[in-house]
Amino acid sequence: MDGEQLHEVAIRTAAGLPAAVETQPFGEGAIVYKVVGKMFVMVTEVRGVPIVNLKCAPPHGAALVRDHAEITPGWHMNKRHWITLSPGDGIDETLVEDLVANAYDLVVAGLPVAKRPIDREP
């Protein structure tokens, strides 16, 4: 997947989630998606390379970093709770969609029940 596709899939997926809001708290060039004020995805570029930062459970993130050259600990974020996706052959649309949805679910699960836009837990 190239960088343009990576950004497109991440943005489309994040924007389609319930109560997701697009913001730019870090200025132009960094699109952040939040749910109830909590960040779950950031779409930006680092030195001209498109990247996507995602919230991720530590064990899952560690496995993804181990298994995918295009996935690294979160750039400019808490390396334990965030991962960074970069363009490459090891990233596909389904993986990006799943990781964005997972990041959203993690944030929603951490919200008080009364503030959750939907209860996504089974």
Tab-separated table of N, CA and C in Angstrom:
chain	number	residue	atom	x	y	z
A	1	MET	N	0.852	-1.172	0.000
A	1	MET	CA	0.000	0.000	0.000
A	1	MET	C	0.896	1.234	0.000
A	2	ASP	N	0.574	2.183	-0.838
A	2	ASP	CA	1.358	3.416	-0.865
A	2	ASP	C	0.826	4.401	0.175
A	3	GLY	N	1.548	5.486	0.370
A	3	GLY	CA	1.212	6.453	1.406
A	3	GLY	C	-0.129	7.125	1.219
A	4	GLU	N	-0.460	7.451	-0.014
A	4	GLU	CA	-1.746	8.093	-0.288
A	4	GLU	C	-2.903	7.164	0.073
A	5	GLN	N	-2.778	5.895	-0.302
A	5	GLN	CA	-3.816	4.912	0.041
A	5	GLN	C	-3.901	4.723	1.551
A	6	LEU	N	-2.754	4.673	2.220
A	6	LEU	CA	-2.712	4.514	3.672
A	6	LEU	C	-3.512	5.624	4.346
A	7	HIS	N	-3.240	6.864	3.957
A	7	HIS	CA	-3.971	7.996	4.525
A	7	HIS	C	-5.455	7.918	4.186
A	8	GLU	N	-5.763	7.611	2.940
A	8	GLU	CA	-7.158	7.562	2.494
A	8	GLU	C	-7.967	6.538	3.301
A	9	VAL	N	-7.440	5.344	3.459
A	9	VAL	CA	-8.154	4.283	4.180
A	9	VAL	C	-8.307	4.649	5.657
A	10	ALA	N	-7.252	5.163	6.267
A	10	ALA	CA	-7.325	5.532	7.683
A	10	ALA	C	-8.348	6.642	7.907
A	11	ILE	N	-8.337	7.658	7.067
A	11	ILE	CA	-9.278	8.778	7.194
A	11	ILE	C	-10.706	8.312	6.964
A	12	ARG	N	-10.927	7.553	5.916
A	12	ARG	CA	-12.281	7.065	5.607
A	12	ARG	C	-12.821	6.208	6.748
A	13	THR	N	-11.987	5.346	7.274
A	13	THR	CA	-12.427	4.450	8.347
A	13	THR	C	-12.707	5.231	9.627
A	14	ALA	N	-11.780	6.089	10.033
A	14	ALA	CA	-11.956	6.861	11.268
A	14	ALA	C	-13.178	7.776	11.182
A	15	ALA	N	-13.345	8.438	10.053
A	15	ALA	CA	-14.459	9.376	9.893
A	15	ALA	C	-15.819	8.674	9.931
A	16	GLY	N	-15.843	7.398	9.602
A	16	GLY	CA	-17.099	6.656	9.570
A	16	GLY	C	-17.526	6.066	10.902
A	17	LEU	N	-16.719	6.231	11.925
A	17	LEU	CA	-17.040	5.651	13.234
A	17	LEU	C	-17.949	6.592	14.032
A	18	PRO	N	-18.848	6.032	14.843
A	18	PRO	CA	-19.802	6.853	15.604
A	18	PRO	C	-19.114	7.889	16.498
A	19	ALA	N	-19.565	9.139	16.391
A	19	ALA	CA	-19.098	10.259	17.212
A	19	ALA	C	-17.637	10.618	16.989
A	20	ALA	N	-17.004	10.097	15.942
A	20	ALA	CA	-15.610	10.470	15.635
A	20	ALA	C	-15.588	11.896	15.105
A	21	VAL	N	-14.633	12.684	15.588
A	21	VAL	CA	-14.508	14.088	15.210
A	21	VAL	C	-13.107	14.324	14.667
A	22	GLU	N	-13.026	14.986	13.516
A	22	GLU	CA	-11.737	15.338	12.925
A	22	GLU	C	-11.272	16.669	13.489
A	23	THR	N	-10.036	16.710	13.972
A	23	THR	CA	-9.469	17.936	14.524
A	23	THR	C	-8.052	18.123	13.989
A	24	GLN	N	-7.487	19.303	14.255
A	24	GLN	CA	-6.098	19.577	13.904
A	24	GLN	C	-5.412	20.293	15.071
A	25	PRO	N	-5.314	19.625	16.231
A	25	PRO	CA	-4.733	20.280	17.414
A	25	PRO	C	-3.241	20.579	17.286
A	26	PHE	N	-2.562	19.915	16.356
A	26	PHE	CA	-1.128	20.119	16.178
A	26	PHE	C	-0.836	21.004	14.972
A	27	GLY	N	-1.885	21.622	14.402
A	27	GLY	CA	-1.728	22.491	13.250
A	27	GLY	C	-1.951	21.758	11.945
A	28	GLU	N	-1.828	22.519	10.869
A	28	GLU	CA	-2.025	21.942	9.541
A	28	GLU	C	-1.018	20.837	9.280
A	29	GLY	N	-1.476	19.813	8.593
A	29	GLY	CA	-0.573	18.720	8.253
A	29	GLY	C	-0.694	17.516	9.163
A	30	ALA	N	-1.475	17.648	10.226
A	30	ALA	CA	-1.707	16.515	11.125
A	30	ALA	C	-3.197	16.454	11.440
A	31	ILE	N	-3.862	15.455	10.896
A	31	ILE	CA	-5.290	15.268	11.136
A	31	ILE	C	-5.441	14.260	12.269
A	32	VAL	N	-6.179	14.660	13.285
A	32	VAL	CA	-6.392	13.822	14.465
A	32	VAL	C	-7.874	13.486	14.568
A	33	TYR	N	-8.163	12.214	14.816
A	33	TYR	CA	-9.533	11.784	15.055
A	33	TYR	C	-9.690	11.475	16.529
A	34	LYS	N	-10.770	12.027	17.102
A	34	LYS	CA	-11.065	11.844	18.513
A	34	LYS	C	-12.486	11.335	18.675
A	35	VAL	N	-12.715	10.644	19.788
A	35	VAL	CA	-14.061	10.261	20.193
A	35	VAL	C	-14.215	10.733	21.637
A	36	VAL	N	-15.239	11.529	21.884
A	36	VAL	CA	-15.487	12.133	23.196
A	36	VAL	C	-14.202	12.791	23.723
A	37	GLY	N	-13.521	13.515	22.838
A	37	GLY	CA	-12.337	14.269	23.219
A	37	GLY	C	-11.061	13.459	23.372
A	38	LYS	N	-11.111	12.161	23.128
A	38	LYS	CA	-9.932	11.296	23.272
A	38	LYS	C	-9.419	10.885	21.897
A	39	MET	N	-8.139	11.094	21.687
A	39	MET	CA	-7.498	10.804	20.400
A	39	MET	C	-7.326	9.299	20.190
A	40	PHE	N	-7.634	8.844	18.954
A	40	PHE	CA	-7.384	7.437	18.636
A	40	PHE	C	-6.597	7.246	17.353
A	41	VAL	N	-6.540	8.240	16.480
A	41	VAL	CA	-5.778	8.148	15.227
A	41	VAL	C	-5.202	9.520	14.872
A	42	MET	N	-3.970	9.524	14.366
A	42	MET	CA	-3.389	10.732	13.790
A	42	MET	C	-2.813	10.381	12.420
A	43	VAL	N	-3.158	11.186	11.432
A	43	VAL	CA	-2.687	11.010	10.056
A	43	VAL	C	-1.788	12.205	9.741
A	44	THR	N	-0.530	11.935	9.394
A	44	THR	CA	0.414	13.016	9.136
A	44	THR	C	1.535	12.523	8.236
A	45	GLU	N	2.584	13.340	8.103
A	45	GLU	CA	3.790	12.961	7.371
A	45	GLU	C	5.001	13.249	8.245
A	46	VAL	N	6.003	12.403	8.120
A	46	VAL	CA	7.280	12.612	8.798
A	46	VAL	C	8.356	12.592	7.729
A	47	ARG	N	9.046	13.709	7.589
A	47	ARG	CA	10.076	13.855	6.562
A	47	ARG	C	9.569	13.440	5.184
A	48	GLY	N	8.341	13.838	4.861
A	48	GLY	CA	7.761	13.564	3.556
A	48	GLY	C	7.144	12.186	3.396
A	49	VAL	N	7.200	11.354	4.425
A	49	VAL	CA	6.631	10.001	4.359
A	49	VAL	C	5.288	9.990	5.091
A	50	PRO	N	4.197	9.628	4.400
A	50	PRO	CA	2.893	9.549	5.055
A	50	PRO	C	2.891	8.450	6.117
A	51	ILE	N	2.371	8.778	7.299
A	51	ILE	CA	2.250	7.797	8.379
A	51	ILE	C	0.880	7.916	9.031
A	52	VAL	N	0.531	6.876	9.784
A	52	VAL	CA	-0.685	6.882	10.593
A	52	VAL	C	-0.299	6.373	11.981
A	53	ASN	N	-0.581	7.180	12.999
A	53	ASN	CA	-0.380	6.759	14.393
A	53	ASN	C	-1.714	6.256	14.926
A	54	LEU	N	-1.672	5.126	15.632
A	54	LEU	CA	-2.885	4.512	16.162
A	54	LEU	C	-2.700	4.067	17.596
A	55	LYS	N	-3.728	4.239	18.400
A	55	LYS	CA	-3.750	3.674	19.752
A	55	LYS	C	-3.812	2.155	19.597
A	56	CYS	N	-3.088	1.431	20.448
A	56	CYS	CA	-3.044	-0.024	20.334
A	56	CYS	C	-2.712	-0.631	21.692
A	57	ALA	N	-3.354	-1.736	22.032
A	57	ALA	CA	-3.048	-2.431	23.280
A	57	ALA	C	-1.595	-2.909	23.226
A	58	PRO	N	-0.852	-2.749	24.319
A	58	PRO	CA	0.581	-3.089	24.298
A	58	PRO	C	0.937	-4.471	23.747
A	59	PRO	N	0.283	-5.565	24.160
A	59	PRO	CA	0.692	-6.868	23.606
A	59	PRO	C	0.432	-6.971	22.093
A	60	HIS	N	-0.682	-6.416	21.654
A	60	HIS	CA	-1.018	-6.428	20.221
A	60	HIS	C	-0.018	-5.586	19.438
A	61	GLY	N	0.285	-4.398	19.971
A	61	GLY	CA	1.249	-3.520	19.313
A	61	GLY	C	2.616	-4.160	19.188
A	62	ALA	N	3.070	-4.808	20.245
A	62	ALA	CA	4.382	-5.470	20.218
A	62	ALA	C	4.423	-6.565	19.153
A	63	ALA	N	3.342	-7.328	19.035
A	63	ALA	CA	3.280	-8.395	18.026
A	63	ALA	C	3.275	-7.806	16.617
A	64	LEU	N	2.543	-6.712	16.424
A	64	LEU	CA	2.501	-6.075	15.105
A	64	LEU	C	3.875	-5.521	14.717
A	65	VAL	N	4.554	-4.887	15.667
A	65	VAL	CA	5.897	-4.352	15.409
A	65	VAL	C	6.850	-5.490	15.057
A	66	ARG	N	6.727	-6.599	15.759
A	66	ARG	CA	7.585	-7.759	15.510
A	66	ARG	C	7.339	-8.364	14.119
A	67	ASP	N	6.069	-8.396	13.700
A	67	ASP	CA	5.696	-9.123	12.486
A	67	ASP	C	5.632	-8.285	11.207
A	68	HIS	N	5.668	-6.962	11.308
A	68	HIS	CA	5.520	-6.093	10.130
A	68	HIS	C	6.613	-5.027	10.107
A	69	ALA	N	7.390	-5.011	9.062
A	69	ALA	CA	8.445	-3.998	8.926
A	69	ALA	C	7.865	-2.587	8.845
A	70	GLU	N	6.621	-2.465	8.367
A	70	GLU	CA	5.987	-1.158	8.185
A	70	GLU	C	5.336	-0.630	9.461
A	71	ILE	N	5.357	-1.406	10.527
A	71	ILE	CA	4.745	-0.993	11.787
A	71	ILE	C	5.849	-0.846	12.829
A	72	THR	N	5.889	0.348	13.431
A	72	THR	CA	6.904	0.669	14.430
A	72	THR	C	6.219	1.227	15.684
A	73	PRO	N	6.947	1.306	16.799
A	73	PRO	CA	6.362	1.974	17.972
A	73	PRO	C	5.948	3.402	17.592
A	74	GLY	N	4.926	3.915	18.231
A	74	GLY	CA	4.335	5.205	17.862
A	74	GLY	C	5.313	6.358	17.772
A	75	TRP	N	5.337	6.995	16.617
A	75	TRP	CA	6.181	8.162	16.398
A	75	TRP	C	5.657	9.314	17.245
A	76	HIS	N	6.516	9.864	18.071
A	76	HIS	CA	6.214	11.042	18.880
A	76	HIS	C	5.063	10.802	19.860
A	77	MET	N	4.858	9.523	20.215
A	77	MET	CA	3.763	9.144	21.114
A	77	MET	C	4.323	8.176	22.155
A	78	ASN	N	3.479	7.770	23.089
A	78	ASN	CA	3.853	6.745	24.053
A	78	ASN	C	4.106	5.455	23.278
A	79	LYS	N	5.336	4.987	23.277
A	79	LYS	CA	5.737	3.839	22.454
A	79	LYS	C	5.065	2.540	22.881
A	80	ARG	N	4.542	2.509	24.077
A	80	ARG	CA	3.893	1.294	24.571
A	80	ARG	C	2.440	1.206	24.113
A	81	HIS	N	1.781	2.349	23.981
A	81	HIS	CA	0.346	2.362	23.702
A	81	HIS	C	-0.013	2.845	22.294
A	82	TRP	N	0.973	3.176	21.502
A	82	TRP	CA	0.724	3.677	20.147
A	82	TRP	C	1.654	2.981	19.162
A	83	ILE	N	1.156	2.782	17.947
A	83	ILE	CA	1.967	2.251	16.852
A	83	ILE	C	1.893	3.206	15.672
A	84	THR	N	2.870	3.109	14.789
A	84	THR	CA	2.906	3.917	13.571
A	84	THR	C	2.918	2.994	12.370
A	85	LEU	N	2.012	3.272	11.424
A	85	LEU	CA	1.977	2.546	10.157
A	85	LEU	C	2.651	3.408	9.098
A	86	SER	N	3.503	2.788	8.305
A	86	SER	CA	4.161	3.448	7.176
A	86	SER	C	3.798	2.689	5.906
A	87	PRO	N	3.918	3.339	4.748
A	87	PRO	CA	3.599	2.645	3.494
A	87	PRO	C	4.513	1.439	3.278
A	88	GLY	N	3.993	0.451	2.581
A	88	GLY	CA	4.787	-0.728	2.249
A	88	GLY	C	3.917	-1.903	1.862
A	89	ASP	N	4.552	-2.943	1.364
A	89	ASP	CA	3.835	-4.115	0.873
A	89	ASP	C	3.167	-4.924	1.983
A	90	GLY	N	3.618	-4.775	3.229
A	90	GLY	CA	3.052	-5.540	4.333
A	90	GLY	C	1.794	-4.936	4.934
A	91	ILE	N	1.354	-3.805	4.386
A	91	ILE	CA	0.151	-3.120	4.873
A	91	ILE	C	-0.912	-3.208	3.783
A	92	ASP	N	-2.120	-3.637	4.173
A	92	ASP	CA	-3.221	-3.649	3.202
A	92	ASP	C	-4.446	-2.974	3.804
A	93	GLU	N	-5.455	-2.789	2.980
A	93	GLU	CA	-6.652	-2.051	3.377
A	93	GLU	C	-7.339	-2.679	4.591
A	94	THR	N	-7.465	-3.983	4.594
A	94	THR	CA	-8.134	-4.664	5.700
A	94	THR	C	-7.391	-4.453	7.012
A	95	LEU	N	-6.068	-4.545	6.980
A	95	LEU	CA	-5.274	-4.343	8.191
A	95	LEU	C	-5.470	-2.926	8.728
A	96	VAL	N	-5.416	-1.927	7.858
A	96	VAL	CA	-5.583	-0.532	8.281
A	96	VAL	C	-6.983	-0.332	8.867
A	97	GLU	N	-8.000	-0.833	8.189
A	97	GLU	CA	-9.377	-0.702	8.696
A	97	GLU	C	-9.509	-1.350	10.074
A	98	ASP	N	-8.962	-2.538	10.227
A	98	ASP	CA	-9.043	-3.253	11.506
A	98	ASP	C	-8.310	-2.503	12.617
A	99	LEU	N	-7.137	-1.972	12.309
A	99	LEU	CA	-6.362	-1.273	13.334
A	99	LEU	C	-7.008	0.052	13.743
A	100	VAL	N	-7.620	0.754	12.792
A	100	VAL	CA	-8.339	1.994	13.126
A	100	VAL	C	-9.540	1.666	14.016
A	101	ALA	N	-10.312	0.644	13.635
A	101	ALA	CA	-11.475	0.244	14.440
A	101	ALA	C	-11.033	-0.215	15.826
A	102	ASN	N	-9.928	-0.928	15.903
A	102	ASN	CA	-9.406	-1.385	17.190
A	102	ASN	C	-8.988	-0.196	18.063
A	103	ALA	N	-8.343	0.794	17.466
A	103	ALA	CA	-7.935	1.988	18.213
A	103	ALA	C	-9.163	2.698	18.781
A	104	TYR	N	-10.198	2.829	17.972
A	104	TYR	CA	-11.452	3.444	18.403
A	104	TYR	C	-12.054	2.651	19.565
A	105	ASP	N	-12.132	1.331	19.403
A	105	ASP	CA	-12.713	0.474	20.440
A	105	ASP	C	-11.962	0.599	21.763
A	106	LEU	N	-10.625	0.686	21.702
A	106	LEU	CA	-9.831	0.846	22.922
A	106	LEU	C	-10.194	2.131	23.657
A	107	VAL	N	-10.325	3.211	22.909
A	107	VAL	CA	-10.657	4.497	23.529
A	107	VAL	C	-12.082	4.462	24.086
A	108	VAL	N	-13.019	3.938	23.319
A	108	VAL	CA	-14.407	3.866	23.780
A	108	VAL	C	-14.511	3.005	25.038
A	109	ALA	N	-13.805	1.897	25.071
A	109	ALA	CA	-13.848	1.010	26.237
A	109	ALA	C	-13.311	1.700	27.491
A	110	GLY	N	-12.436	2.676	27.323
A	110	GLY	CA	-11.882	3.399	28.457
A	110	GLY	C	-12.734	4.552	28.941
A	111	LEU	N	-13.795	4.852	28.199
A	111	LEU	CA	-14.686	5.943	28.592
A	111	LEU	C	-15.689	5.461	29.634
A	112	PRO	N	-16.168	6.366	30.491
A	112	PRO	CA	-17.262	5.987	31.379
A	112	PRO	C	-18.464	5.544	30.526
A	113	VAL	N	-19.183	4.565	30.995
A	113	VAL	CA	-20.297	4.004	30.221
A	113	VAL	C	-21.260	5.099	29.760
A	114	ALA	N	-21.538	6.061	30.597
A	114	ALA	CA	-22.493	7.120	30.258
A	114	ALA	C	-22.008	8.014	29.115
A	115	LYS	N	-20.698	8.048	28.869
A	115	LYS	CA	-20.150	8.903	27.813
A	115	LYS	C	-19.891	8.164	26.510
A	116	ARG	N	-20.027	6.860	26.508
A	116	ARG	CA	-19.746	6.087	25.298
A	116	ARG	C	-20.786	6.398	24.229
A	117	PRO	N	-20.314	6.655	22.984
A	117	PRO	CA	-21.283	6.920	21.916
A	117	PRO	C	-22.099	5.676	21.591
A	118	ILE	N	-21.504	4.529	21.778
A	118	ILE	CA	-22.180	3.242	21.642
A	118	ILE	C	-21.437	2.276	22.547
A	119	ASP	N	-22.093	1.244	22.953
A	119	ASP	CA	-21.395	0.235	23.756
A	119	ASP	C	-20.916	-0.836	22.813
A	120	ARG	N	-19.638	-0.784	22.441
A	120	ARG	CA	-19.086	-1.705	21.447
A	120	ARG	C	-18.591	-2.996	22.077
A	121	GLU	N	-18.714	-3.130	23.391
A	121	GLU	CA	-18.297	-4.383	24.021
A	121	GLU	C	-19.411	-5.409	23.880
A	122	PRO	N	-19.051	-6.686	23.702
A	122	PRO	CA	-20.079	-7.726	23.558
A	122	PRO	C	-20.847	-7.955	24.828
